[in-house]
CSV table of C-alpha atoms in Angstrom, one decimal:
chain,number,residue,atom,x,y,z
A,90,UNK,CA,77.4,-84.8,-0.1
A,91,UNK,CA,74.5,-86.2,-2.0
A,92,UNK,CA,70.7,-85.3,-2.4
A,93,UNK,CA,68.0,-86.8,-0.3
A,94,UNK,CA,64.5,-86.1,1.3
A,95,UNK,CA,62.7,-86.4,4.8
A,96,UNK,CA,58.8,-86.6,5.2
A,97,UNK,CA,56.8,-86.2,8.7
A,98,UNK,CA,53.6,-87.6,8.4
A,99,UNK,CA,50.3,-86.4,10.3
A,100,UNK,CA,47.5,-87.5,10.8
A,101,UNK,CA,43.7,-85.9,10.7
A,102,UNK,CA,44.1,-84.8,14.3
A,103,UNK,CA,47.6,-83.2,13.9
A,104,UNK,CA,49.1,-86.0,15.6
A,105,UNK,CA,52.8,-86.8,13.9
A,106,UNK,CA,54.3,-90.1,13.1
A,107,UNK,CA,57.4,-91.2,14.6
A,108,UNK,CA,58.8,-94.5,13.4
A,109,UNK,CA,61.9,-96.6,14.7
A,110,UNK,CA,64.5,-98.2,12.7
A,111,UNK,CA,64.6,-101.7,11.9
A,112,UNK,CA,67.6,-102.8,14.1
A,113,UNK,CA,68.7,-104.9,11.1
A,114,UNK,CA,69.1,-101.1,9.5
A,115,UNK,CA,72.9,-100.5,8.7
A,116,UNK,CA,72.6,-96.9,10.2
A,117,UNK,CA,71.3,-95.3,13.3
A,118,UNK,CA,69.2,-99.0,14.0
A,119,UNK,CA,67.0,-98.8,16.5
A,120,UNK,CA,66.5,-95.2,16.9
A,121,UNK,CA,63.4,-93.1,16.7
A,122,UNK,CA,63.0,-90.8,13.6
A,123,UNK,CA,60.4,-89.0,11.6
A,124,UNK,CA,58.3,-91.2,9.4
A,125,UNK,CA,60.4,-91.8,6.5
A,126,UNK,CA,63.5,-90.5,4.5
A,127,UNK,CA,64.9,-91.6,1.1
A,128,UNK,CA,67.2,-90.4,-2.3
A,129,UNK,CA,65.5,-89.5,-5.2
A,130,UNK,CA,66.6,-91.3,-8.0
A,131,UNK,CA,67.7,-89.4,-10.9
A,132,UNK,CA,65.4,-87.4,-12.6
A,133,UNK,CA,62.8,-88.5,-10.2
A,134,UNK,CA,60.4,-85.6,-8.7
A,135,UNK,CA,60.3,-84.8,-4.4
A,136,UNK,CA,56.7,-86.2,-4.9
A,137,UNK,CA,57.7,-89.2,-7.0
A,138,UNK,CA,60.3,-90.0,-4.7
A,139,UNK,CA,58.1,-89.2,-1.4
A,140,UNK,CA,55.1,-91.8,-2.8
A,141,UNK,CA,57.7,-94.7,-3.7
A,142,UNK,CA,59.3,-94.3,-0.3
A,143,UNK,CA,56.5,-93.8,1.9
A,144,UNK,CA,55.0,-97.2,-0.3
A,145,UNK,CA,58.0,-99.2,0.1
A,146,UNK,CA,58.9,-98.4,4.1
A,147,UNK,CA,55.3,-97.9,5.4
A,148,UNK,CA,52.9,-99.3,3.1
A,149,UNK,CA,50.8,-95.8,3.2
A,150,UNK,CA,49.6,-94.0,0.5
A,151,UNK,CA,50.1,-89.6,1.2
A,152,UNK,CA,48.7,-86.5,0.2
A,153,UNK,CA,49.1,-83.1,0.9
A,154,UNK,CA,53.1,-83.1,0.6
A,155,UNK,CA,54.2,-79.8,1.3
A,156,UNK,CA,57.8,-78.5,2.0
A,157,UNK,CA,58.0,-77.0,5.5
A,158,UNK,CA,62.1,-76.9,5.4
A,159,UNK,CA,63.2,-76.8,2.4
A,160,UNK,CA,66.6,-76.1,2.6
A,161,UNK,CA,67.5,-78.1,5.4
A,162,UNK,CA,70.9,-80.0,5.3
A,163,UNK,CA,73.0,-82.0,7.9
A,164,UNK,CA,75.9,-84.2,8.5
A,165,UNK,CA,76.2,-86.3,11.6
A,166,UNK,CA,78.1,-89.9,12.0
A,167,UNK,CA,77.1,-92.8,12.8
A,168,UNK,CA,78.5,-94.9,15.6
A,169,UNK,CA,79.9,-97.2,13.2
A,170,UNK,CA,81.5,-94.2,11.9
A,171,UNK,CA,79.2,-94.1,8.6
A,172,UNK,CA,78.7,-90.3,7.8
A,173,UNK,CA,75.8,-88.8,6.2
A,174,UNK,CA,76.2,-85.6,4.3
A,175,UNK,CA,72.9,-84.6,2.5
A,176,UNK,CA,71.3,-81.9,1.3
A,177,UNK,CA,67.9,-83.1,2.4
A,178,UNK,CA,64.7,-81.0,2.0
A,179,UNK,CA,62.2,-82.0,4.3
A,180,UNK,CA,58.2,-82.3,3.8
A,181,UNK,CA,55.2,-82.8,5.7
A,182,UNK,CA,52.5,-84.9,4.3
A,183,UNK,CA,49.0,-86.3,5.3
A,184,UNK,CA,48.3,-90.0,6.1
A,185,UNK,CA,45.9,-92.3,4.0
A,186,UNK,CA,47.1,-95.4,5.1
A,187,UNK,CA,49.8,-97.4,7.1
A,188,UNK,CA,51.4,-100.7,6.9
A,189,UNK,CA,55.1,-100.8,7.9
A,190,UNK,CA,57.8,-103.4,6.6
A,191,UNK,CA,59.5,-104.7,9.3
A,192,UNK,CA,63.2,-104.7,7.5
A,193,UNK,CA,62.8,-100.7,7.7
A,194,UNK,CA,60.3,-100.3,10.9
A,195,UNK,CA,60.1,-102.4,13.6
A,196,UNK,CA,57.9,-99.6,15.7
A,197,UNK,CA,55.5,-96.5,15.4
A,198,UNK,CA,53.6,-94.5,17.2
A,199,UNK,CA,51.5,-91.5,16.9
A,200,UNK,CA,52.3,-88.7,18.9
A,201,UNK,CA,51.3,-84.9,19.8
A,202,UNK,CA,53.9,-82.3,18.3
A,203,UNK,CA,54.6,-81.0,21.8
A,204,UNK,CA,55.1,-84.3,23.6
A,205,UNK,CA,57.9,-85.3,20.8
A,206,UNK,CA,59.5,-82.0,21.6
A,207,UNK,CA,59.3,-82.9,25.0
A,208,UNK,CA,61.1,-85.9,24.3
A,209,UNK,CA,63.4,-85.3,21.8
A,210,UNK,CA,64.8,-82.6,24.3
A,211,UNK,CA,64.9,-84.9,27.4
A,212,UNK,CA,66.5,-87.9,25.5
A,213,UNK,CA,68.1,-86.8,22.2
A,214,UNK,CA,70.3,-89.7,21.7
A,215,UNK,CA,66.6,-92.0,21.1
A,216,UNK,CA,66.2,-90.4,18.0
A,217,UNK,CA,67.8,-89.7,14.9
A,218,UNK,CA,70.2,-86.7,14.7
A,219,UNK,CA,68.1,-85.5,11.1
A,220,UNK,CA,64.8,-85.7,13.3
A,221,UNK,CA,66.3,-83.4,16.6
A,222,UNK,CA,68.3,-81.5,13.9
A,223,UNK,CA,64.7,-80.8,11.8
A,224,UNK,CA,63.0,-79.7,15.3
A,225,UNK,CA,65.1,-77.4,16.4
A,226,UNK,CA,64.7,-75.5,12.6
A,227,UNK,CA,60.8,-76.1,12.9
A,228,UNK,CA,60.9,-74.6,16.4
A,229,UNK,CA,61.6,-71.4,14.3
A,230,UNK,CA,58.1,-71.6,12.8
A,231,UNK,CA,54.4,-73.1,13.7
A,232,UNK,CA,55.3,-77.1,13.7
């Protein structure tokens, strides 16, 4: 069990950003997923650790970061049999800018909030299981 973060980025229109793994990614490659995820490093702030990441995997500079599940926390394995256990609050955020690396995205897209509902219900094993695990607890409120 360790202590990690999840950020859905959207844009001016509402639209969200769904990214897919690099398939050189050790876990879940390929799949779709929520714009980025990360670990904080120690004594490293939510916000800290949200810029860094969303610098390093996307390129993009946020604003706005707000927690929308802030107690959210999964396990699911991999098919290599890797687990991940993490507590893993997860924030929304607006985007400035976007330029993905290509050893953690090799696809994006923006896409309404209903349509990715849509999808993530008609083909949940496209995406990752943190992403359909986060929707279902955001169906609960006004994502």
């Amino acid at each position: 069990l360790h202590l990690a973060f999840s950020c859905h980025v959207v844009d001016a229109a509402g639209r969200v950003l769904l990214t897919r793994r690099a398939l050189s990614k050790s876990t879940w490659p390929g799949v779709w997923t929520n714009a980025f995820c990360g670990h904080p490093a120690p004594d490293e702030s939510f916000e800290d650790a949200a810029a860094r990441r969303a610098d390093r995997e996307l390129g993009i500079r946020i604003r706005d970061l707000e927690p929308i599940l802030p107690d959210f926390r999964y396990r699911a394995i991999d098919a290599s049999g890797i687990v991940e256990n993490e507590i893993c609050p997860v924030f929304r955020a607006t985007l400035i800018d976007l330029h993905p690396s290509p050893d953690e995205v090799s696809e994006w897209a923006w896409i309404e909030p209903d349509a990715l509902r849509a999808a993530v219900a008609a083909a949940p094993f496209a995406f990752s299981p943190w992403l359909v695990l986060q929707l279902e607890e955001l169906a609960k409120t006004s994502y």
